Amino acid sequence: MNGLDTIMDSIKEMMNELFDNCVDRNKIMRSLIEHLGVTDTDAILDVALEPGFNKDAPYPILHFLVTLAKDINDNDAGRISIALNELNHVIAVGEYPAFGAFCYYPKLHQIFLSYRIPVNPEVPEDEIINLRYYFGTLYQQLDIFADFIMFLCDTKGRTLDLDDYIDYLQSVQDLDDMEARAKALSERIDKIEAEMRGNE
């Protein structure tokens, strides 16, 4: 077995271990990531070797694509794209660093998280350690920001901008405490809605 096969087999094992499911179809591995955030939402993770890079590139490229929302209304696309750009700024240089970028894809009306990483097949053991770390941070990243994505997609007029959302995150001492997160988020929404009613 060559180094790249070892890496891909290990990725499949990790996806089964972390998400309890992995389907390998046409060299694309897919997992359903369940129970993210207070909203208890799900996401779909696809992992594949990326074609189309320069043929002289020294290493193959792995592409991780996480679909977080679909059927986005065209009327909301501009607002959502601006909010995702602000979110990318937060994860690039803010208090919640993460891998990749959140994007809106108009042709499919979807919000996704995309991350590409080169892998060196000559040192599969080292790459597997790096990928295990990435998967751990991926789940944490999705768990923290899935709720914000769900609010972006809410068509009932409920609002929570990124500044409010970051304030909410900072108000929770333990982000792994889902009960505390749910309580803090509910309080934040109630406060914003009360302020909006007062301004009417």
mmCIF file of C-alpha atoms in Angstrom:
data_model
loop_
_atom_site.group_PDB
_atom_site.id
_atom_site.type_symbol
_atom_site.label_atom_id
_atom_site.label_comp_id
_atom_site.label_asym_id
_atom_site.label_seq_id
_atom_site.Cartn_x
_atom_site.Cartn_y
_atom_site.Cartn_z
ATOM 1 C CA MET A 1 0.000 0.000 0.000
ATOM 2 C CA ASN A 2 1.425 3.400 -0.941
ATOM 3 C CA GLY A 3 1.484 6.444 1.342
ATOM 4 C CA LEU A 4 -1.524 8.128 -0.240
ATOM 5 C CA ASP A 5 -3.655 4.999 0.154
ATOM 6 C CA THR A 6 -2.610 4.837 3.813
ATOM 7 C CA ILE A 7 -3.666 8.458 4.316
ATOM 8 C CA MET A 8 -7.031 7.971 2.596
ATOM 9 C CA ASP A 9 -7.770 4.779 4.541
ATOM 10 C CA SER A 10 -6.928 6.581 7.776
ATOM 11 C CA ILE A 11 -9.258 9.449 6.877
ATOM 12 C CA LYS A 12 -12.083 6.961 6.360
ATOM 13 C CA GLU A 13 -11.331 5.370 9.738
ATOM 14 C CA MET A 14 -11.319 8.797 11.424
ATOM 15 C CA MET A 15 -14.642 9.763 9.850
ATOM 16 C CA ASN A 16 -16.208 6.504 11.029
ATOM 17 C CA GLU A 17 -14.700 6.967 14.482
ATOM 18 C CA LEU A 18 -15.707 10.621 14.904
ATOM 19 C CA PHE A 19 -19.054 10.692 13.113
ATOM 20 C CA ASP A 20 -20.144 7.024 13.280
ATOM 21 C CA ASN A 21 -20.611 6.911 9.513
ATOM 22 C CA CYS A 22 -18.643 7.181 6.291
ATOM 23 C CA VAL A 23 -19.650 6.267 2.758
ATOM 24 C CA ASP A 24 -16.915 5.971 0.137
ATOM 25 C CA ARG A 25 -18.377 6.526 -3.332
ATOM 26 C CA ASN A 26 -16.321 7.267 -6.456
ATOM 27 C CA LYS A 27 -13.308 8.205 -4.305
ATOM 28 C CA ILE A 28 -15.331 10.780 -2.357
ATOM 29 C CA MET A 29 -15.802 10.049 1.335
ATOM 30 C CA ARG A 30 -18.969 11.404 2.934
ATOM 31 C CA SER A 31 -20.118 11.614 6.555
ATOM 32 C CA LEU A 32 -23.148 13.102 8.228
ATOM 33 C CA ILE A 33 -22.055 15.238 11.184
ATOM 34 C CA GLU A 34 -24.940 15.326 13.644
ATOM 35 C CA HIS A 35 -26.049 17.378 16.660
ATOM 36 C CA LEU A 36 -24.161 20.609 16.045
ATOM 37 C CA GLY A 37 -24.766 23.632 18.237
ATOM 38 C CA VAL A 38 -27.751 24.604 20.333
ATOM 39 C CA THR A 39 -29.945 24.245 17.242
ATOM 40 C CA ASP A 40 -28.939 20.554 17.041
ATOM 41 C CA THR A 41 -28.378 20.833 13.304
ATOM 42 C CA ASP A 42 -26.541 18.464 10.959
ATOM 43 C CA ALA A 43 -23.941 18.983 8.242
ATOM 44 C CA ILE A 44 -22.565 16.864 5.403
ATOM 45 C CA LEU A 45 -18.798 16.423 5.120
ATOM 46 C CA ASP A 46 -17.237 15.395 1.788
ATOM 47 C CA VAL A 47 -13.521 14.612 1.488
ATOM 48 C CA ALA A 48 -11.757 14.039 -1.836
ATOM 49 C CA LEU A 49 -8.457 14.449 -3.592
ATOM 50 C CA GLU A 50 -8.673 17.675 -5.545
ATOM 51 C CA PRO A 51 -8.146 17.460 -9.305
ATOM 52 C CA GLY A 52 -7.114 20.373 -11.464
ATOM 53 C CA PHE A 53 -4.110 21.739 -9.614
ATOM 54 C CA ASN A 54 -0.837 22.265 -11.453
ATOM 55 C CA LYS A 55 0.451 18.870 -12.603
ATOM 56 C CA ASP A 56 3.891 19.829 -11.238
ATOM 57 C CA ALA A 57 2.552 20.450 -7.704
ATOM 58 C CA PRO A 58 4.771 18.521 -5.283
ATOM 59 C CA TYR A 59 1.904 17.002 -3.269
ATOM 60 C CA PRO A 60 -1.717 15.999 -3.838
ATOM 61 C CA ILE A 61 -4.385 18.288 -2.371
ATOM 62 C CA LEU A 62 -7.142 17.087 -0.053
ATOM 63 C CA HIS A 63 -10.395 19.049 -0.165
ATOM 64 C CA PHE A 64 -12.763 19.086 2.809
ATOM 65 C CA LEU A 65 -16.203 20.475 1.967
ATOM 66 C CA VAL A 66 -18.895 20.770 4.648
ATOM 67 C CA THR A 67 -22.430 21.623 3.521
ATOM 68 C CA LEU A 68 -24.201 23.469 6.333
ATOM 69 C CA ALA A 69 -27.373 24.816 4.722
ATOM 70 C CA LYS A 70 -29.231 24.420 1.453
ATOM 71 C CA ASP A 71 -32.219 25.915 -0.399
ATOM 72 C CA ILE A 72 -31.109 29.474 0.382
ATOM 73 C CA ASN A 73 -33.491 32.064 -1.049
ATOM 74 C CA ASP A 74 -31.877 34.251 -3.740
ATOM 75 C CA ASN A 75 -33.280 37.337 -1.984
ATOM 76 C CA ASP A 76 -31.155 36.508 1.083
ATOM 77 C CA ALA A 77 -27.935 35.763 -0.833
ATOM 78 C CA GLY A 78 -26.426 39.255 -0.545
ATOM 79 C CA ARG A 79 -27.074 39.558 3.192
ATOM 80 C CA ILE A 80 -25.752 36.040 3.813
ATOM 81 C CA SER A 81 -22.602 36.573 1.724
ATOM 82 C CA ILE A 82 -21.740 39.725 3.672
ATOM 83 C CA ALA A 83 -22.281 37.953 7.010
ATOM 84 C CA LEU A 84 -20.137 34.984 5.939
ATOM 85 C CA ASN A 85 -17.351 37.353 4.900
ATOM 86 C CA GLU A 86 -17.479 38.927 8.373
ATOM 87 C CA LEU A 87 -17.411 35.451 9.937
ATOM 88 C CA ASN A 88 -14.343 34.532 7.858
ATOM 89 C CA HIS A 89 -12.610 37.612 9.227
ATOM 90 C CA VAL A 90 -13.334 36.430 12.777
ATOM 91 C CA ILE A 91 -11.920 32.952 12.162
ATOM 92 C CA ALA A 92 -8.911 34.341 10.273
ATOM 93 C CA VAL A 93 -7.754 36.945 12.798
ATOM 94 C CA GLY A 94 -10.251 36.991 15.667
ATOM 95 C CA GLU A 95 -10.721 35.140 18.925
ATOM 96 C CA TYR A 96 -12.088 31.972 17.321
ATOM 97 C CA PRO A 97 -9.405 30.804 14.874
ATOM 98 C CA ALA A 98 -10.299 27.991 12.523
ATOM 99 C CA PHE A 99 -9.347 26.313 9.264
ATOM 100 C CA GLY A 100 -10.962 27.137 5.932
ATOM 101 C CA ALA A 101 -13.599 29.626 4.863
ATOM 102 C CA PHE A 102 -17.394 29.788 4.946
ATOM 103 C CA CYS A 103 -18.932 30.438 1.528
ATOM 104 C CA TYR A 104 -22.252 30.821 -0.232
ATOM 105 C CA TYR A 105 -22.550 28.990 -3.564
ATOM 106 C CA PRO A 106 -25.334 30.585 -5.622
ATOM 107 C CA LYS A 107 -25.702 27.815 -8.214
ATOM 108 C CA LEU A 108 -26.621 25.265 -5.548
ATOM 109 C CA HIS A 109 -28.117 27.774 -3.068
ATOM 110 C CA GLN A 110 -25.890 26.330 -0.325
ATOM 111 C CA ILE A 111 -23.676 27.519 2.514
ATOM 112 C CA PHE A 112 -20.528 25.485 2.979
ATOM 113 C CA LEU A 113 -17.176 25.448 4.731
ATOM 114 C CA SER A 114 -14.229 24.721 2.439
ATOM 115 C CA TYR A 115 -10.669 23.783 3.379
ATOM 116 C CA ARG A 116 -7.839 22.488 1.187
ATOM 117 C CA ILE A 117 -4.598 21.002 2.458
ATOM 118 C CA PRO A 118 -1.592 19.492 0.657
ATOM 119 C CA VAL A 119 -0.494 16.075 1.948
ATOM 120 C CA ASN A 120 2.896 14.444 1.576
ATOM 121 C CA PRO A 121 2.504 10.726 0.758
ATOM 122 C CA GLU A 122 6.162 10.159 1.706
ATOM 123 C CA VAL A 123 5.397 10.719 5.413
ATOM 124 C CA PRO A 124 1.876 9.314 5.907
ATOM 125 C CA GLU A 125 2.282 8.940 9.682
ATOM 126 C CA ASP A 126 2.950 12.684 10.080
ATOM 127 C CA GLU A 127 0.068 13.614 7.784
ATOM 128 C CA ILE A 128 -2.318 11.353 9.714
ATOM 129 C CA ILE A 129 -1.409 13.161 12.958
ATOM 130 C CA ASN A 130 -2.116 16.522 11.260
ATOM 131 C CA LEU A 131 -5.425 15.266 9.851
ATOM 132 C CA ARG A 132 -6.543 13.896 13.220
ATOM 133 C CA TYR A 133 -5.922 17.339 14.715
ATOM 134 C CA TYR A 134 -7.853 18.962 11.866
ATOM 135 C CA PHE A 135 -10.874 16.688 12.352
ATOM 136 C CA GLY A 136 -10.976 17.519 16.064
ATOM 137 C CA THR A 137 -10.889 21.244 15.410
ATOM 138 C CA LEU A 138 -13.393 20.886 12.554
ATOM 139 C CA TYR A 139 -16.064 19.476 14.838
ATOM 140 C CA GLN A 140 -15.428 22.200 17.422
ATOM 141 C CA GLN A 141 -15.542 24.906 14.739
ATOM 142 C CA LEU A 142 -18.817 23.608 13.308
ATOM 143 C CA ASP A 143 -20.345 23.193 16.750
ATOM 144 C CA ILE A 144 -19.555 26.812 17.646
ATOM 145 C CA PHE A 145 -20.667 28.432 14.375
ATOM 146 C CA ALA A 146 -23.529 26.193 13.218
ATOM 147 C CA ASP A 147 -26.016 28.229 15.254
ATOM 148 C CA PHE A 148 -24.903 31.466 13.588
ATOM 149 C CA ILE A 149 -25.355 29.847 10.164
ATOM 150 C CA MET A 150 -28.857 28.698 11.152
ATOM 151 C CA PHE A 151 -29.781 32.247 12.209
ATOM 152 C CA LEU A 152 -28.516 33.553 8.882
ATOM 153 C CA CYS A 153 -30.908 31.161 7.131
ATOM 154 C CA ASP A 154 -33.899 31.895 9.369
ATOM 155 C CA THR A 155 -36.746 33.227 7.216
ATOM 156 C CA LYS A 156 -38.956 34.227 10.151
ATOM 157 C CA GLY A 157 -37.249 37.533 10.697
ATOM 158 C CA ARG A 158 -35.285 36.552 13.797
ATOM 159 C CA THR A 159 -32.021 38.415 13.836
ATOM 160 C CA LEU A 160 -28.662 37.886 15.456
ATOM 161 C CA ASP A 161 -25.770 39.669 13.827
ATOM 162 C CA LEU A 162 -22.187 38.504 14.179
ATOM 163 C CA ASP A 163 -21.289 41.013 16.914
ATOM 164 C CA ASP A 164 -24.250 39.797 18.985
ATOM 165 C CA TYR A 165 -23.258 36.202 18.322
ATOM 166 C CA ILE A 166 -19.629 36.754 19.386
ATOM 167 C CA ASP A 167 -20.854 38.533 22.536
ATOM 168 C CA TYR A 168 -23.003 35.490 23.243
ATOM 169 C CA LEU A 169 -20.037 33.119 22.782
ATOM 170 C CA GLN A 170 -17.914 35.244 25.110
ATOM 171 C CA SER A 171 -20.635 35.190 27.765
ATOM 172 C CA VAL A 172 -20.463 31.382 28.044
ATOM 173 C CA GLN A 173 -17.653 30.169 30.277
ATOM 174 C CA ASP A 174 -17.682 26.586 28.983
ATOM 175 C CA LEU A 175 -18.660 26.207 25.317
ATOM 176 C CA ASP A 176 -18.932 22.448 25.845
ATOM 177 C CA ASP A 177 -21.798 23.044 28.318
ATOM 178 C CA MET A 178 -24.760 22.874 25.923
ATOM 179 C CA GLU A 179 -27.292 23.774 28.618
ATOM 180 C CA ALA A 180 -25.409 26.976 29.467
ATOM 181 C CA ARG A 181 -25.087 27.800 25.770
ATOM 182 C CA ALA A 182 -28.808 27.290 25.155
ATOM 183 C CA LYS A 183 -29.721 29.510 28.123
ATOM 184 C CA ALA A 184 -27.295 32.275 27.127
ATOM 185 C CA LEU A 185 -28.424 32.213 23.496
ATOM 186 C CA SER A 186 -32.092 32.354 24.439
ATOM 187 C CA GLU A 187 -31.452 35.301 26.757
ATOM 188 C CA ARG A 188 -29.492 37.122 24.048
ATOM 189 C CA ILE A 189 -32.289 36.631 21.495
ATOM 190 C CA ASP A 190 -34.976 37.746 23.962
ATOM 191 C CA LYS A 191 -32.986 40.912 24.703
ATOM 192 C CA ILE A 192 -32.509 41.742 21.017
ATOM 193 C CA GLU A 193 -36.165 41.133 20.206
ATOM 194 C CA ALA A 194 -37.245 43.298 23.150
ATOM 195 C CA GLU A 195 -34.983 46.108 21.904
ATOM 196 C CA MET A 196 -36.415 45.767 18.401
ATOM 197 C CA ARG A 197 -39.992 45.993 19.732
ATOM 198 C CA GLY A 198 -39.020 49.068 21.744
ATOM 199 C CA ASN A 199 -37.706 50.764 18.594
ATOM 200 C CA GLU A 200 -40.909 50.201 16.626
#
